[in-house]
Amino acid sequence: MDGTHLFELVIAMFLAIIALHYLAHRLGLPPSVALLTGGAALAFVPGLPAIEVDPELVLVIFLPPLLFDGAWSIAVDRLKRHMFGIASLAVGAVFFTTVVVAVVTHVLMPSLPWAGCAALGAIVSPPDAVSARAILERVNLPRRLQILLEGESLLNDASGLVLFRFAVAAATTGAFSATNAAGTFILLAAGGAIVGCVVGYAWVKLVRKLHDDYLMIAATTLMCWIAYLLGEQLHVSGVIATVTAGLIASWYQHTVMSAATRMRGTSFWTVLVFLMEAMVFILIGLSLRDIVERGGGFGALLETMALPALAILVTIVVARFVWIFASDVAIELAHRTGLARSVPMGTGAATVLSWAGVRGVVTLALALSLPDAFPGRDFILVIAFAVIMGTVLLQGTTLGAVISWAGLRGTEAEGAPMTMSQAEAAMAQVQFAKVKSLAFDTDGNLIHPQLLRRYEHRATAIIDYAQRTEDYVPMLHAHFDVVLEAVAVGRTELIRLRRAGQIDDETLRELERDLDLEELSAISAKA
């Protein structure tokens, strides 16, 4: 396929993404399900060239920005507070699932060497960051569950990659040491964290010297790939390096970036991540054609692979349930005996957390990266794809129902001494004090009376609102509904004036930008 046809194919995939997202919205389906099944259907369109996915290239292109975006948006304080639980999922659950899947696979396929069974376990054990993001965007979970899923998706790929590489090496050399594997994992994680710190602080120094919004946004965009590639070049964890760099950038972005830079960067980054996430699911679906052809067709695959695939899919789900419920029981025992302050999640929350283990691009990329001579490669590839399809189609579509069954809903920030309205009141008081100190000249004459009245009224109103939030919510909704109506009328008038030739394009854009900011502010306040 030449460059022109490749570019045409990419544009066609973007158009398919828009159409499939729209279809998912109309049908009430998770977008990941529509994209995955749509990509699988497109793979068999007559005349469409076969898509050969380079696993290393897929990981390098898609994984760093998606990991970086997750680290950028995650709550660092809650990440630290729940690090033990996150590590239990990202490391403990991955190792446990790998072992269980390896044992079940060996029972199903005695001819497959233990190293091949372990490789399959490592491939399918880590839930996917992209799939987790696609799920979390559509559900409203308690903060504890949300941070556990977000943190797990950021770190578990490192565990899966290390286990996978050791399994491949064991199959090649015939030697394996659990002690060496554990030591290597610690070194890779520590090395990745160091690389991430270096890249993150280098970004902080660079952005402080740049005085152009677009240069800052470009530097931030490139940062994720720099951290990942540098980590891989130094033979440490590129995943941990990217996540660490993203956490540092997230912490400092409030002080090194202007408001305009953040708004423009957020808009650019949102579109970029949207396209990348969608492209990942499309590519997974498109890879079905090659898998079916290697397996001898749908009939042969169903006859020979259906039962093993179903057994391993059930094993993955059950293993996650066992690990999470056992961990919750251990937490309850430790809490009762006074050994830990953490409280158990309970049956409902543990069930939702267990059911949220959806697999995706990392699983497929690892399976495709197996050497051609690797024992049981075709079997592993088919099982990996079946696991992705099964978890996305089954768990991705039913997670909302499981959450409803469990009676879970989002809550205020846990452990925070202030609510959002209380924090806003504290901010308004400080602002009023500052305006009051600047409202008078050196002779004591009031020079900014309107500003003083405005900030005094705002501080008083916000404090009153913080004390009587429930009484004010209906009035505030009605207030901002009027604001939004006024913005809409103002925008219509601006367009009329431009169409009539009474104002030029520059005036239209400047005044429309003010209306856009006012509209966004009203929508945010109403929410």
Coordinates of C-alpha atoms in Angstrom, one line a residue:
M1 CA 0.0 0.0 0.0
D2 CA 1.5 3.3 -1.1
G3 CA 1.5 6.5 1.0
T4 CA -1.6 8.1 -0.8
H5 CA -3.7 5.0 -0.3
L6 CA -2.6 4.8 3.4
F7 CA -3.6 8.4 3.9
E8 CA -7.0 7.8 2.3
L9 CA -7.5 4.8 4.5
V10 CA -6.8 6.9 7.6
I11 CA -9.3 9.5 6.5
A12 CA -11.9 6.8 5.9
M13 CA -11.2 5.5 9.4
F14 CA -11.8 9.0 10.9
L15 CA -15.1 9.2 9.0
A16 CA -16.0 5.8 10.3
I17 CA -15.2 6.9 13.9
I18 CA -17.6 9.9 13.6
A19 CA -20.4 7.7 12.1
L20 CA -19.9 4.9 14.7
H21 CA -19.9 7.3 17.6
Y22 CA -23.1 8.9 16.3
L23 CA -24.6 5.5 15.9
A24 CA -23.6 4.5 19.5
H25 CA -25.1 7.7 20.8
R26 CA -28.4 7.1 19.0
L27 CA -28.6 3.4 20.1
G28 CA -27.4 4.1 23.7
L29 CA -24.4 1.9 23.3
P30 CA -20.9 2.5 24.7
P31 CA -18.8 4.0 21.9
S32 CA -16.1 1.3 22.4
V33 CA -18.6 -1.4 21.5
A34 CA -19.7 0.3 18.4
L35 CA -16.1 1.1 17.3
L36 CA -14.9 -2.5 17.9
T37 CA -17.8 -4.2 16.1
G38 CA -17.8 -1.6 13.4
G39 CA -14.0 -2.1 12.8
A40 CA -14.6 -5.9 12.7
A41 CA -17.3 -5.4 10.1
L42 CA -15.1 -3.1 8.0
A43 CA -12.4 -5.7 8.0
F44 CA -14.4 -7.9 5.7
V45 CA -15.6 -5.2 3.3
P46 CA -14.8 -6.4 -0.2
G47 CA -11.9 -4.6 -1.8
L48 CA -10.6 -3.2 1.5
P49 CA -6.9 -4.1 1.9
A50 CA -5.9 -6.2 4.8
I51 CA -4.7 -4.1 7.8
E52 CA -1.4 -5.4 9.2
V53 CA -1.0 -4.0 12.8
D54 CA 2.6 -3.4 13.9
P55 CA 2.3 -4.1 17.6
E56 CA 5.4 -2.1 18.6
L57 CA 4.3 0.9 16.5
V58 CA 0.7 0.7 18.0
L59 CA 2.1 0.8 21.6
V60 CA 4.5 3.7 20.8
I61 CA 1.9 5.8 19.0
F62 CA -1.2 5.3 21.2
L63 CA -0.1 4.2 24.7
P64 CA 2.0 7.2 25.8
P65 CA -0.5 10.0 25.1
L66 CA -3.4 8.0 26.6
L67 CA -1.4 7.2 29.8
F68 CA -0.2 10.8 30.0
D69 CA -3.7 12.1 29.7
G70 CA -4.8 9.8 32.5
A71 CA -2.0 10.9 34.7
W72 CA -2.6 14.6 33.9
S73 CA -6.3 14.4 35.0
I74 CA -6.0 12.1 38.0
A75 CA -6.3 13.4 41.5
V76 CA -2.8 13.1 43.0
D77 CA -3.9 13.3 46.6
R78 CA -6.4 10.5 46.2
L79 CA -3.8 8.5 44.2
K80 CA -1.4 8.7 47.1
R81 CA -4.2 7.9 49.6
H82 CA -5.3 4.7 47.8
M83 CA -1.8 3.6 46.5
F84 CA -1.9 0.4 48.4
G85 CA -5.2 -0.6 46.8
I86 CA -4.0 0.5 43.4
A87 CA -0.8 -1.5 43.8
S88 CA -2.9 -4.5 44.8
L89 CA -4.8 -4.3 41.6
A90 CA -2.0 -3.2 39.2
V91 CA 0.5 -5.7 40.5
G92 CA -1.1 -8.3 42.7
A93 CA -4.2 -8.9 40.6
V94 CA -2.1 -9.1 37.4
F95 CA 0.3 -11.6 38.9
F96 CA -2.6 -13.7 40.3
T97 CA -4.5 -13.7 37.1
T98 CA -1.4 -14.6 35.1
V99 CA -0.8 -17.7 37.3
V100 CA -4.5 -18.8 37.2
V101 CA -4.8 -18.4 33.5
A102 CA -1.5 -20.3 32.9
V103 CA -2.8 -23.2 35.0
V104 CA -6.2 -23.3 33.3
T105 CA -4.5 -23.0 29.8
H106 CA -2.2 -25.9 30.6
V107 CA -5.1 -28.1 31.6
L108 CA -6.9 -27.2 28.4
M109 CA -3.8 -27.5 26.2
P110 CA -1.4 -29.9 27.8
S111 CA 0.8 -29.8 24.7
L112 CA 1.4 -26.0 25.2
P113 CA 4.6 -25.4 27.2
W114 CA 4.3 -23.7 30.6
A115 CA 6.1 -20.7 29.2
G116 CA 3.5 -20.3 26.5
C117 CA 0.7 -20.7 29.1
A118 CA 2.4 -18.0 31.2
A119 CA 2.7 -15.7 28.1
L120 CA -1.0 -16.0 27.5
G121 CA -1.7 -15.2 31.1
A122 CA 0.5 -12.1 31.0
I123 CA -1.1 -11.0 27.8
V124 CA -4.7 -11.1 29.0
S125 CA -4.1 -10.3 32.7
P126 CA -3.9 -6.4 32.6
P127 CA -7.1 -4.5 32.1
D128 CA -6.6 -1.8 29.4
A129 CA -6.2 1.9 30.1
V130 CA -8.1 2.9 27.0
S131 CA -11.0 0.6 27.8
A132 CA -11.1 1.8 31.4
R133 CA -11.2 5.4 30.2
A134 CA -14.0 4.6 27.8
I135 CA -16.0 3.0 30.7
L136 CA -15.3 5.7 33.3
E137 CA -16.5 8.5 31.0
R138 CA -20.0 7.0 30.9
V139 CA -20.6 6.1 34.5
N140 CA -20.8 7.9 37.8
L141 CA -18.9 6.1 40.5
P142 CA -17.9 6.8 44.1
R143 CA -14.5 8.5 44.3
R144 CA -12.8 5.6 45.9
L145 CA -13.8 3.2 43.1
Q146 CA -13.0 5.7 40.4
I147 CA -9.5 6.4 41.7
L148 CA -8.8 2.6 42.0
L149 CA -9.8 2.0 38.4
E150 CA -7.9 5.0 37.1
G151 CA -4.8 4.2 39.1
E152 CA -4.9 0.5 38.1
S153 CA -5.2 1.4 34.4
L154 CA -2.2 3.7 34.6
L155 CA 0.2 1.2 36.3
N156 CA -0.9 -2.4 35.4
D157 CA 0.5 -2.3 31.9
A158 CA 4.0 -2.2 33.4
S159 CA 3.3 -5.4 35.4
G160 CA 1.8 -7.2 32.3
L161 CA 4.7 -6.2 30.1
V162 CA 7.3 -7.4 32.6
L163 CA 5.6 -10.8 33.0
F164 CA 5.2 -11.1 29.2
R165 CA 8.9 -10.5 28.5
F166 CA 9.9 -13.0 31.1
A167 CA 7.5 -15.6 29.7
V168 CA 8.9 -15.1 26.2
A169 CA 12.5 -15.3 27.5
A170 CA 11.7 -18.5 29.4
A171 CA 10.2 -20.0 26.2
T172 CA 13.3 -19.0 24.3
T173 CA 16.0 -20.0 26.8
G174 CA 14.1 -22.6 28.9
A175 CA 15.2 -20.8 32.1
F176 CA 13.1 -18.8 34.6
S177 CA 13.6 -17.4 38.1
A178 CA 10.8 -15.9 40.2
T179 CA 13.4 -14.0 42.3
N180 CA 15.0 -12.5 39.2
A181 CA 11.6 -11.6 37.8
A182 CA 10.6 -9.8 41.0
G183 CA 14.0 -8.0 41.2
T184 CA 13.8 -6.9 37.6
F185 CA 10.3 -5.6 38.0
I186 CA 11.4 -3.4 40.9
L187 CA 14.4 -2.1 38.9
L188 CA 12.3 -1.4 35.8
A189 CA 9.7 0.4 37.9
A190 CA 12.2 2.5 39.8
G191 CA 14.2 3.3 36.7
G192 CA 11.0 4.4 34.9
A193 CA 10.1 6.6 37.8
I194 CA 13.5 8.3 37.7
V195 CA 13.3 8.9 34.0
G196 CA 9.8 10.3 34.4
C197 CA 11.0 12.7 37.1
V198 CA 13.8 13.9 34.9
V199 CA 11.5 14.5 31.9
G200 CA 8.8 16.0 34.1
Y201 CA 11.1 18.6 35.7
A202 CA 12.8 19.3 32.4
W203 CA 9.3 20.1 31.1
V204 CA 8.6 22.5 34.0
K205 CA 11.9 24.4 33.4
L206 CA 11.3 24.6 29.6
V207 CA 7.7 25.8 29.9
R208 CA 8.6 28.5 32.3
K209 CA 11.0 29.9 29.7
L210 CA 8.5 29.7 26.8
H211 CA 6.2 32.6 26.4
D212 CA 4.0 31.3 23.6
D213 CA 0.8 29.3 24.1
Y214 CA 1.4 27.1 21.1
L215 CA 5.0 26.3 21.9
M216 CA 3.9 25.3 25.5
I217 CA 1.1 23.0 24.1
A218 CA 3.5 21.5 21.5
A219 CA 6.1 20.8 24.2
T220 CA 3.5 19.2 26.5
T221 CA 2.2 17.0 23.7
L222 CA 5.7 15.7 22.8
M223 CA 6.6 15.2 26.4
C224 CA 4.6 11.9 26.7
W225 CA 6.5 10.3 23.8
I226 CA 9.8 11.6 25.0
A227 CA 9.3 10.0 28.4
Y228 CA 8.1 6.7 27.0
L229 CA 10.8 6.4 24.3
L230 CA 13.6 7.5 26.7
G231 CA 12.5 4.9 29.3
E232 CA 12.4 2.1 26.7
Q233 CA 15.8 3.2 25.3
L234 CA 17.3 3.0 28.8
H235 CA 15.6 -0.5 29.2
V236 CA 13.4 0.6 32.1
S237 CA 9.6 0.9 32.2
G238 CA 8.4 3.4 29.6
V239 CA 4.9 3.1 31.1
I240 CA 6.0 4.2 34.5
A241 CA 8.2 7.0 33.0
T242 CA 5.2 8.4 31.1
V243 CA 2.9 8.2 34.1
T244 CA 5.4 9.8 36.4
A245 CA 6.1 12.6 33.9
G246 CA 2.4 13.2 33.5
L247 CA 1.9 13.4 37.3
I248 CA 4.6 16.0 37.6
A249 CA 3.2 18.0 34.7
S250 CA -0.3 17.8 36.3
W251 CA 1.0 19.1 39.6
Y252 CA 2.9 22.1 38.1
Q253 CA 0.6 23.1 35.2
H254 CA -1.4 25.4 37.5
T255 CA 1.6 27.6 38.1
V256 CA 3.5 27.4 34.8
M257 CA 0.6 27.8 32.4
S258 CA -1.6 30.7 31.8
A259 CA -5.4 30.4 31.7
A260 CA -5.4 30.9 27.9
T261 CA -2.8 28.1 27.5
R262 CA -4.8 25.7 29.6
M263 CA -8.0 26.4 27.7
R264 CA -6.4 26.0 24.3
G265 CA -4.3 23.0 25.4
T266 CA -7.3 21.3 26.9
S267 CA -9.3 21.7 23.6
F268 CA -6.5 20.4 21.5
W269 CA -5.7 17.5 23.8
T270 CA -9.4 16.5 24.2
V271 CA -9.7 16.1 20.4
L272 CA -6.4 14.3 20.1
V273 CA -7.2 11.8 22.8
F274 CA -10.7 11.2 21.4
L275 CA -9.3 10.3 18.0
M276 CA -6.6 8.1 19.4
E277 CA -9.0 6.2 21.7
A278 CA -11.4 5.7 18.9
M279 CA -8.6 4.6 16.5
V280 CA -7.4 2.0 18.9
F281 CA -10.8 0.2 19.0
I282 CA -11.1 0.5 15.2
L283 CA -7.7 -1.1 14.7
I284 CA -8.6 -3.9 17.1
G285 CA -11.7 -4.6 15.1
L286 CA -9.8 -4.5 11.8
S287 CA -7.3 -7.0 13.0
L288 CA -10.1 -9.6 13.2
R289 CA -9.6 -10.4 9.5
D290 CA -6.0 -11.6 9.9
I291 CA -6.9 -13.6 13.0
V292 CA -9.8 -15.4 11.2
E293 CA -7.6 -16.1 8.1
R294 CA -4.8 -17.6 10.3
G295 CA -7.4 -19.7 12.1
G296 CA -8.8 -21.2 8.9
G297 CA -12.1 -19.3 8.8
F298 CA -15.0 -18.6 11.2
G299 CA -16.2 -22.2 11.1
A300 CA -12.8 -23.7 12.1
L301 CA -12.3 -21.1 14.8
L302 CA -15.7 -21.8 16.4
E303 CA -15.1 -25.5 16.3
T304 CA -11.6 -25.6 17.8
M305 CA -11.4 -22.4 19.8
A306 CA -14.8 -21.6 21.2
L307 CA -14.7 -23.7 24.3
P308 CA -11.0 -22.8 25.3
A309 CA -11.8 -19.1 24.6
L310 CA -14.9 -19.2 26.8
A311 CA -13.1 -21.1 29.6
I312 CA -10.3 -18.6 29.7
L313 CA -12.7 -15.6 29.5
V314 CA -14.5 -17.0 32.5
T315 CA -11.2 -17.7 34.3
I316 CA -10.1 -14.1 33.9
V317 CA -13.4 -12.8 35.3
V318 CA -13.5 -15.2 38.2
A319 CA -9.8 -14.6 39.0
R320 CA -10.5 -10.9 39.3
F321 CA -13.5 -11.5 41.5
V322 CA -11.6 -13.8 43.8
W323 CA -8.6 -11.4 44.2
I324 CA -10.8 -8.4 44.9
F325 CA -13.2 -10.1 47.3
A326 CA -10.3 -11.8 49.1
S327 CA -8.5 -8.4 49.4
D328 CA -11.7 -6.8 50.8
V329 CA -12.0 -9.6 53.4
A330 CA -8.4 -9.0 54.4
I331 CA -9.0 -5.3 54.7
E332 CA -12.1 -5.9 56.9
L333 CA -10.1 -8.3 59.2
A334 CA -7.2 -5.8 59.4
H335 CA -9.7 -3.0 60.2
R336 CA -11.4 -4.9 62.9
T337 CA -8.2 -5.9 64.6
G338 CA -6.9 -2.3 64.4
L339 CA -4.0 -3.1 62.0
A340 CA -5.3 -0.8 59.3
R341 CA -7.5 2.3 59.1
S342 CA -8.8 1.4 55.6
V343 CA -12.4 0.2 55.6
P344 CA -13.7 -2.5 53.3
M345 CA -15.6 -1.6 50.1
G346 CA -18.5 -3.9 50.6
T347 CA -20.2 -6.4 48.3
G348 CA -21.6 -3.9 45.9
A349 CA -18.5 -1.8 45.3
A350 CA -16.3 -5.0 45.1
T351 CA -18.6 -6.4 42.5
V352 CA -18.4 -3.3 40.3
L353 CA -14.7 -3.1 40.7
S354 CA -14.4 -6.8 39.7
W355 CA -16.7 -6.4 36.7
A356 CA -14.8 -3.4 35.3
G357 CA -11.7 -5.4 34.1
V358 CA -12.0 -4.8 30.3
R359 CA -9.1 -5.7 28.0
G360 CA -8.0 -3.8 24.9
V361 CA -5.0 -2.6 22.9
V362 CA -2.2 -3.8 25.2
T363 CA -3.5 -7.3 25.1
L364 CA -3.7 -7.3 21.3
A365 CA -0.3 -5.6 20.8
L366 CA 1.4 -8.1 23.1
A367 CA -0.2 -11.1 21.4
L368 CA 0.8 -9.8 17.9
S369 CA 4.4 -9.2 19.1
L370 CA 5.0 -12.8 19.8
P371 CA 7.7 -14.3 17.6
D372 CA 6.4 -16.4 14.7
A373 CA 8.1 -19.5 16.1
F374 CA 6.7 -19.0 19.5
P375 CA 4.8 -22.2 20.7
G376 CA 1.1 -21.9 20.3
R377 CA 1.2 -18.4 18.8
D378 CA -1.9 -18.7 16.7
F379 CA -3.8 -20.2 19.7
I380 CA -2.7 -17.3 21.9
L381 CA -3.6 -14.7 19.3
V382 CA -7.1 -16.0 18.9
I383 CA -7.7 -16.3 22.6
A384 CA -6.4 -12.8 23.2
F385 CA -8.8 -11.4 20.6
A386 CA -11.7 -13.4 22.0
V387 CA -10.9 -12.0 25.5
I388 CA -10.9 -8.4 24.2
M389 CA -14.2 -8.9 22.3
G390 CA -15.8 -10.7 25.2
T391 CA -14.9 -8.2 27.9
V392 CA -15.7 -5.2 25.8
L393 CA -19.0 -6.5 24.5
L394 CA -20.1 -8.2 27.8
Q395 CA -18.7 -6.1 30.6
G396 CA -18.6 -2.8 28.7
T397 CA -22.3 -2.9 27.9
T398 CA -23.5 -4.2 31.3
L399 CA -21.3 -2.2 33.7
G400 CA -23.9 0.5 34.0
A401 CA -26.5 -2.1 35.0
V402 CA -24.2 -3.6 37.6
I403 CA -23.6 -0.1 39.1
S404 CA -27.3 0.4 39.3
W405 CA -27.8 -3.0 40.9
A406 CA -25.1 -2.2 43.5
G407 CA -26.8 1.2 44.3
L408 CA -23.6 3.1 43.8
R409 CA -23.3 6.8 42.9
G410 CA -20.7 9.5 42.9
T411 CA -20.0 11.3 46.1
E412 CA -18.1 14.3 47.3
A413 CA -14.3 14.2 47.5
E414 CA -13.5 11.8 50.3
G415 CA -11.3 13.0 53.1
A416 CA -11.4 16.6 52.0
P417 CA -12.0 19.0 54.9
M418 CA -13.9 21.4 52.5
T419 CA -16.7 21.0 50.0
M420 CA -16.5 22.8 46.7
S421 CA -18.8 25.5 47.8
Q422 CA -16.8 26.1 51.0
A423 CA -13.6 26.3 49.0
E424 CA -15.2 28.8 46.6
A425 CA -16.3 30.9 49.7
A426 CA -12.8 30.9 51.0
M427 CA -11.5 32.0 47.6
A428 CA -14.1 34.8 47.3
Q429 CA -13.1 36.1 50.8
V430 CA -9.5 36.4 49.8
Q431 CA -10.4 38.1 46.5
F432 CA -12.6 40.6 48.3
A433 CA -9.8 41.4 50.8
K434 CA -7.4 42.0 48.0
V435 CA -9.8 44.3 46.1
K436 CA -10.6 46.1 49.3
S437 CA -6.9 46.8 49.9
L438 CA -6.5 48.2 46.3
A439 CA -9.8 50.1 46.1
F440 CA -8.4 53.2 47.9
D441 CA -5.6 55.5 46.9
T442 CA -2.8 56.6 49.3
D443 CA -5.0 59.4 50.6
G444 CA -7.8 57.0 51.5
N445 CA -10.1 58.0 48.6
L446 CA -12.2 55.3 47.1
I447 CA -11.2 54.9 43.5
H448 CA -12.8 51.6 42.6
P449 CA -16.3 51.7 44.1
Q450 CA -18.0 49.4 41.6
L451 CA -15.3 46.7 41.9
L452 CA -15.5 46.9 45.7
R453 CA -19.3 46.5 45.7
R454 CA -19.0 43.7 43.1
Y455 CA -16.5 41.6 45.1
E456 CA -18.2 42.3 48.4
H457 CA -21.6 41.2 47.1
R458 CA -19.9 38.1 45.5
A459 CA -18.2 37.1 48.7
T460 CA -21.4 37.6 50.8
A461 CA -23.5 35.6 48.3
I462 CA -21.1 32.7 48.0
I463 CA -20.8 32.4 51.8
D464 CA -24.6 32.4 52.1
Y465 CA -24.8 29.8 49.3
A466 CA -22.3 27.5 51.1
Q467 CA -24.5 27.6 54.2
R468 CA -27.8 27.1 52.4
T469 CA -26.9 25.2 49.2
E470 CA -30.1 23.2 48.9
D471 CA -32.2 26.4 49.1
Y472 CA -30.3 28.1 46.3
V473 CA -29.9 25.4 43.7
P474 CA -33.2 25.9 42.0
M475 CA -32.8 29.6 41.8
L476 CA -29.2 29.3 40.5
H477 CA -30.4 26.9 37.8
A478 CA -33.1 29.4 36.7
H479 CA -30.5 32.3 36.9
F480 CA -28.0 30.6 34.6
D481 CA -30.8 29.5 32.2
V482 CA -31.5 33.2 31.7
V483 CA -27.8 33.9 31.2
L484 CA -27.6 31.2 28.5
E485 CA -30.7 32.6 26.8
A486 CA -29.2 36.1 26.8
V487 CA -25.9 34.7 25.4
A488 CA -27.8 32.9 22.6
V489 CA -29.8 36.1 21.7
G490 CA -26.5 38.2 21.7
R491 CA -24.8 35.7 19.4
T492 CA -27.8 35.8 17.0
E493 CA -27.6 39.6 16.9
L494 CA -23.9 39.6 16.2
I495 CA -24.4 37.2 13.3
R496 CA -27.2 39.5 12.0
L497 CA -25.0 42.5 12.2
R498 CA -22.2 40.7 10.3
R499 CA -24.5 39.4 7.6
A500 CA -25.9 42.9 7.2
G501 CA -22.3 44.3 6.8
Q502 CA -22.5 46.5 9.8
I503 CA -19.5 44.9 11.6
D504 CA -16.4 43.1 10.2
D505 CA -15.1 39.6 10.9
E506 CA -12.6 40.8 13.5
T507 CA -15.3 42.5 15.6
L508 CA -17.5 39.4 15.3
R509 CA -14.8 37.0 16.5
E510 CA -13.7 39.2 19.4
L511 CA -17.3 39.7 20.7
E512 CA -18.2 36.1 20.1
R513 CA -15.2 34.9 22.1
D514 CA -16.5 37.0 25.1
L515 CA -19.9 35.3 24.6
D516 CA -18.3 31.9 24.4
L517 CA -16.5 32.4 27.7
E518 CA -19.7 33.7 29.3
E519 CA -21.6 30.6 28.1
L520 CA -18.9 28.2 29.3
S521 CA -18.8 30.0 32.7
A522 CA -22.6 29.7 33.0
I523 CA -22.7 26.0 32.0
S524 CA -19.9 25.2 34.5
A525 CA -21.6 27.1 37.3
K526 CA -25.0 25.5 36.6
A527 CA -23.3 22.0 36.7

